[in-house]
Coordinates of N, CA and C in Angstrom, one line a residue:
X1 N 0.8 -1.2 0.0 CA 0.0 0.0 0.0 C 0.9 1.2 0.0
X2 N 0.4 2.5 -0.1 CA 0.3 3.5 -0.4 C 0.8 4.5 1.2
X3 N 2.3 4.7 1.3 CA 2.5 5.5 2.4 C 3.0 7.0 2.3
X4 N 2.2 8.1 2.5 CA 2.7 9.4 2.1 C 3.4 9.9 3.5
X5 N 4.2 11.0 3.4 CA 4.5 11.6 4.8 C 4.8 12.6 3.9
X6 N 4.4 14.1 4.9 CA 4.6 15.5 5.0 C 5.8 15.9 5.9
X7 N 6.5 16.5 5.2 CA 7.4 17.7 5.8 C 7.6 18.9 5.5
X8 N 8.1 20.1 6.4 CA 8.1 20.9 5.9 C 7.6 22.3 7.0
X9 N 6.7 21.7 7.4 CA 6.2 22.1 8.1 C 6.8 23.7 9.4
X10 N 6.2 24.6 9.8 CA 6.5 25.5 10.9 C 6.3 26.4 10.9
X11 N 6.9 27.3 11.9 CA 6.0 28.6 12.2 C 6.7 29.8 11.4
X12 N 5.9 30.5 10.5 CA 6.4 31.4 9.8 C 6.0 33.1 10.4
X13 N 6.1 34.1 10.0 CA 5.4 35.2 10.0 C 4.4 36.0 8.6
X14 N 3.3 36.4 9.2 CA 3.1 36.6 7.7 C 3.8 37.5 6.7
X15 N 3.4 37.2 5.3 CA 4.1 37.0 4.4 C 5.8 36.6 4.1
X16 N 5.8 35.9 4.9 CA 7.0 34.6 4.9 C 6.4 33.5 3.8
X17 N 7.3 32.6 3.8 CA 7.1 31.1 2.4 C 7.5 30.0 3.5
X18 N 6.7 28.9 3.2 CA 7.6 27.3 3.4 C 7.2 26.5 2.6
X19 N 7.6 25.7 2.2 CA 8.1 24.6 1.2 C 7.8 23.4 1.7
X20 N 6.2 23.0 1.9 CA 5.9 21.4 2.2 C 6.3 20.3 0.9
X21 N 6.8 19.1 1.4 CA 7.0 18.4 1.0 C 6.1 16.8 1.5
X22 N 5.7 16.1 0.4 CA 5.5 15.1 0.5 C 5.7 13.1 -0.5
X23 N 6.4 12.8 0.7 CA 7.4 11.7 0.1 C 6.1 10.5 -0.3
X24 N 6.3 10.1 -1.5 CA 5.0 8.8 -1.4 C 6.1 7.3 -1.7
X25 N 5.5 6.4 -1.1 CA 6.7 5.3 -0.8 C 5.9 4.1 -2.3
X26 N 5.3 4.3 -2.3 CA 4.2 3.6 -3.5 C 4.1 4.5 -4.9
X27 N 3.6 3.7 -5.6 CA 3.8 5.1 -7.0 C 2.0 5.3 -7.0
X28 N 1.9 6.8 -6.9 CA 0.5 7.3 -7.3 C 1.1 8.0 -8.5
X29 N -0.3 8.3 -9.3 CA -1.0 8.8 -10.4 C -1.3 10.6 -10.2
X30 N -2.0 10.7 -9.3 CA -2.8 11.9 -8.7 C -2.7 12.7 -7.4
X31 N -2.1 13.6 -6.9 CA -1.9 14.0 -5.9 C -2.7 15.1 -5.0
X32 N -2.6 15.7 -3.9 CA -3.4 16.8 -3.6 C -2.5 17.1 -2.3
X33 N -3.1 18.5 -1.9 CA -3.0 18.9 -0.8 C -4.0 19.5 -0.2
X34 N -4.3 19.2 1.2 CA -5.4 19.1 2.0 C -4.9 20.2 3.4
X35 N -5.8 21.1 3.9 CA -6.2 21.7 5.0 C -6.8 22.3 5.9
X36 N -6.3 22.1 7.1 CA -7.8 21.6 8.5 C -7.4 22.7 9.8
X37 N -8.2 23.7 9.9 CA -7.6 24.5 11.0 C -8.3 23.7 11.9
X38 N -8.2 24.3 13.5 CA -9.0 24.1 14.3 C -10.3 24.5 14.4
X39 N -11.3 23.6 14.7 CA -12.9 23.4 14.7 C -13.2 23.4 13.3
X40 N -12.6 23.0 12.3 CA -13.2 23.6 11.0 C -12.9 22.0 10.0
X41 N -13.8 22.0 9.0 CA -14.0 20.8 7.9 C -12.3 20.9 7.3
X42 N -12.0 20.2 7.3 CA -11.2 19.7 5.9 C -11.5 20.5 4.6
X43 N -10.6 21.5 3.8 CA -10.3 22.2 3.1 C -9.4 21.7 1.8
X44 N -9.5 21.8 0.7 CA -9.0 21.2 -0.4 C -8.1 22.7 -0.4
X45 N -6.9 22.1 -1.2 CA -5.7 23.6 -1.6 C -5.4 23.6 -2.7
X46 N -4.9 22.2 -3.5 CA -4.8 22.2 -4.6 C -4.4 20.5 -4.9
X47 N -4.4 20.4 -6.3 CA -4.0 19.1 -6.5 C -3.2 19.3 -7.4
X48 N -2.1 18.1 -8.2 CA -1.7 17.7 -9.8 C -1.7 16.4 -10.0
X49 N -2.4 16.2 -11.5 CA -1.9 15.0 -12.3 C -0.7 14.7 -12.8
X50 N 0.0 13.7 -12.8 CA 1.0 13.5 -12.7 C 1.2 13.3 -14.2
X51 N 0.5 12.8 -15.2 CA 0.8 12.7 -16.5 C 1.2 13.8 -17.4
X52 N 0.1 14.6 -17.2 CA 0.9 16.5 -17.6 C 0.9 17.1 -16.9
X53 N 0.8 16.8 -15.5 CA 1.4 17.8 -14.8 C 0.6 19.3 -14.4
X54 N -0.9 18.7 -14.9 CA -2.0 20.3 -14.8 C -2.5 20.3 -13.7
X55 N -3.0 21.3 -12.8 CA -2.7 21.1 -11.6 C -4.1 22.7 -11.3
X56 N -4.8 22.4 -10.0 CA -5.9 23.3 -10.0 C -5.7 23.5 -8.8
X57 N -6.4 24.7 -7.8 CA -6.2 25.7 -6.9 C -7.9 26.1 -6.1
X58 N -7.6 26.2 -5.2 CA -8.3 26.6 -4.3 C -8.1 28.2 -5.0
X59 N -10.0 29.0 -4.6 CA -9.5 30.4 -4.8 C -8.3 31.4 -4.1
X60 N -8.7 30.8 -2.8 CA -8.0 31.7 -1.7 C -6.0 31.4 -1.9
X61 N -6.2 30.4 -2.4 CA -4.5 30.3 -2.5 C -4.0 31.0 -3.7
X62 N -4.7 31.2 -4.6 CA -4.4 30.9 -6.1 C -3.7 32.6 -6.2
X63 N -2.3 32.4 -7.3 CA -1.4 33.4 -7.1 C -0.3 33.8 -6.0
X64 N -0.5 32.5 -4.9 CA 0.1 32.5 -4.0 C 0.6 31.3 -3.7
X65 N 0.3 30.4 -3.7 CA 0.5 28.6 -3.6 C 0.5 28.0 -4.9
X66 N 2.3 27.5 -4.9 CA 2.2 26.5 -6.0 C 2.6 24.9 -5.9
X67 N 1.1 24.3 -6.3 CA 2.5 22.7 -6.3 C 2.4 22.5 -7.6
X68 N 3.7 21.0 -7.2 CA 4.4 20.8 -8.2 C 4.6 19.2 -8.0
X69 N 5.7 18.3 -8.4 CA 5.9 16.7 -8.2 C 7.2 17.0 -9.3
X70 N 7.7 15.8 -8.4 CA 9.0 15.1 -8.9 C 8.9 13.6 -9.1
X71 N 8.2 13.5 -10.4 CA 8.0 12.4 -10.9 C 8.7 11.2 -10.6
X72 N 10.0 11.2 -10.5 CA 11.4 10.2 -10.6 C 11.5 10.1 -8.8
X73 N 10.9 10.7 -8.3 CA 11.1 10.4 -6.6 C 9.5 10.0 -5.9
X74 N 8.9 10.3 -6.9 CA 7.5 10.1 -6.5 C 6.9 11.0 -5.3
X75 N 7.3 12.6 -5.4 CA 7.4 13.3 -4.6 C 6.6 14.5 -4.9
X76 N 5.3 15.2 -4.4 CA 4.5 16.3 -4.5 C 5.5 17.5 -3.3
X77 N 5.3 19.0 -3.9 CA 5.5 20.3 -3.2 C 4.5 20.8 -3.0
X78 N 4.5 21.9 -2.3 CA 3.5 23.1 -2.1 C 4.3 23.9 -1.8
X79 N 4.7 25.2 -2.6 CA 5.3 26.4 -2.1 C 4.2 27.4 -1.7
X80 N 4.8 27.8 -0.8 CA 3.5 28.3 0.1 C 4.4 30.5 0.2
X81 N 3.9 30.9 -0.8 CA 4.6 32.2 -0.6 C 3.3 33.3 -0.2
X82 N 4.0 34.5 0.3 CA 2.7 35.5 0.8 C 2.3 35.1 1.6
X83 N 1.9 34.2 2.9 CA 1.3 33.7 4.1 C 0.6 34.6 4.7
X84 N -0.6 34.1 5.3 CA -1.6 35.0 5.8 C -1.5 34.4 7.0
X85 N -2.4 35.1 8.6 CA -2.6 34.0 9.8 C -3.4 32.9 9.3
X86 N -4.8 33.5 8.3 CA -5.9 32.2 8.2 C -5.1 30.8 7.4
X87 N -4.1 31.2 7.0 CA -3.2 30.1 6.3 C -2.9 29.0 7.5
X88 N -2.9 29.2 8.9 CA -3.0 28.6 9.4 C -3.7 27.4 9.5
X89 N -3.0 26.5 9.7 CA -3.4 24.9 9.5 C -2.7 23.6 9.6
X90 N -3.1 22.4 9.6 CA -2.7 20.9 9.4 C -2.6 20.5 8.1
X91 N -1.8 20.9 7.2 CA -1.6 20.5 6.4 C -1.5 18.9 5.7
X92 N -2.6 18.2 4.9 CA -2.1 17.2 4.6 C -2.0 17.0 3.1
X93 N -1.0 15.9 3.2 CA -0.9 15.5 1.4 C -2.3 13.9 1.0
X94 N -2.4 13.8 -0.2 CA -3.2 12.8 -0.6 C -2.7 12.0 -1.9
X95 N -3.5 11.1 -2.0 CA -2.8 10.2 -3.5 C -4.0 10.0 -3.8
X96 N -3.9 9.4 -5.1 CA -5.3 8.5 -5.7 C -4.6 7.9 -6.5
X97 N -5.0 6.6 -6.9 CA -4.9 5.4 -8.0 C -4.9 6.1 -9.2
X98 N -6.1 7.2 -9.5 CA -6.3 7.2 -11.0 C -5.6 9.2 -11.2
X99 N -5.7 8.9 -12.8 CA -5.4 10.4 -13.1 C -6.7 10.8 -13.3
X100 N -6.7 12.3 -13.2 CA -7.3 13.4 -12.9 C -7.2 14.2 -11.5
X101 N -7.5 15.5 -11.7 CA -8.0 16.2 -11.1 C -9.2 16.3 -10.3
X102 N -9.2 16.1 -8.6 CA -10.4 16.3 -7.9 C -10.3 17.3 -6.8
X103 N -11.4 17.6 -6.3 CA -11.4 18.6 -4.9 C -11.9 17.7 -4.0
X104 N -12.7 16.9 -3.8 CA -13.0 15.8 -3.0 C -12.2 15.1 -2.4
X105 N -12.4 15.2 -1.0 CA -11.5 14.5 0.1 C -11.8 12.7 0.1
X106 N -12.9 12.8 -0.5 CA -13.7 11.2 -0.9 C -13.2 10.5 -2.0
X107 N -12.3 11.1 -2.6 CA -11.4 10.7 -4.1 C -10.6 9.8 -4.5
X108 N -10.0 10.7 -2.9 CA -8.7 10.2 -2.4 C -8.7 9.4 -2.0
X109 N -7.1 7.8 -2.3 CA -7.5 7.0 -1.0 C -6.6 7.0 -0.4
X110 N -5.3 7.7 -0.5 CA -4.1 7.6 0.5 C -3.8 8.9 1.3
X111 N -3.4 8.9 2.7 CA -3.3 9.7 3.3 C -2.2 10.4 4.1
X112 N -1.5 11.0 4.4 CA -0.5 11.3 5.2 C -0.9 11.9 6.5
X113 N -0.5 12.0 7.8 CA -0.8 12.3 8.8 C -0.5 13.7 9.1
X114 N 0.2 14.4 8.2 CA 0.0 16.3 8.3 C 0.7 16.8 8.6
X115 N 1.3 18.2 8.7 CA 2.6 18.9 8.8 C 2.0 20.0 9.4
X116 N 2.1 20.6 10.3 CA 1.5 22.0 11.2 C 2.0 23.1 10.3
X117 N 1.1 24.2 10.2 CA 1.9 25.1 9.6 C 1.2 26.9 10.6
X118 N 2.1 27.2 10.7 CA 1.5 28.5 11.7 C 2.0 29.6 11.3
X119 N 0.9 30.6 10.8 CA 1.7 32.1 10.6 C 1.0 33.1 11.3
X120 N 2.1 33.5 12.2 CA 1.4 34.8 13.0 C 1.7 36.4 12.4
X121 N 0.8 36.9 12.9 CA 0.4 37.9 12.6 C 1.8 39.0 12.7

């Protein structure tokens, strides 16, 4: 099966950058990045397909957060530049078996356990 882990993770100030990283030990197709403040639903941020590489955005990130993958390491980014406090969050990574693009947390079936990310004001 399918093991992702997040790093990268920590406390910035705003508009500071960090650079999540997530290692997948299995080969996925489809990636995402997922975030969860406190009391609040699970939040989609963005995903890429790994075949071309096209890749879609939450509004609130967009122009501000880019991912990316390194194919040959089986490895998804998030550059996370401009930081806001609401950027605050649990950051997780996701996989899926197939290609395409989803926002659905239901899509996905592999999961990583999350990288903290904190930007104060």
């Amino acid at each position: 099966q399918v093991q992702l882990v997040e790093s990268g993770g920590g406390l910035v100030q705003a508009g500071g950058s960090l650079r999540l990283s997530c290692a997948a030990s299995g080969h996925t197709n489809s990636m995402g990045w997922f975030r969860q403040a406190p009391g609040k639903e699970r939040e989609f941020v963005a995903a890429i397909t790994q075949n071309t590489g096209t890749t879609i955005y939450t509004d609130s990130v967009k122009g501000r957060f880019t991912i990316s993958g390194d194919n040959a390491k089986n490895t998804v980014y998030l550059q996370m530049n401009m930081l806001k406090p609401e950027d605050t969050a649990v950051y997780s990574c996701a996989a899926r078996g197939a290609y395409g693009l989803r926002r659905q947390p239901s899509m996905y079936e592999y999961w990583g356990q999350g990288t903290q990310v904190t930007v104060s004001s």
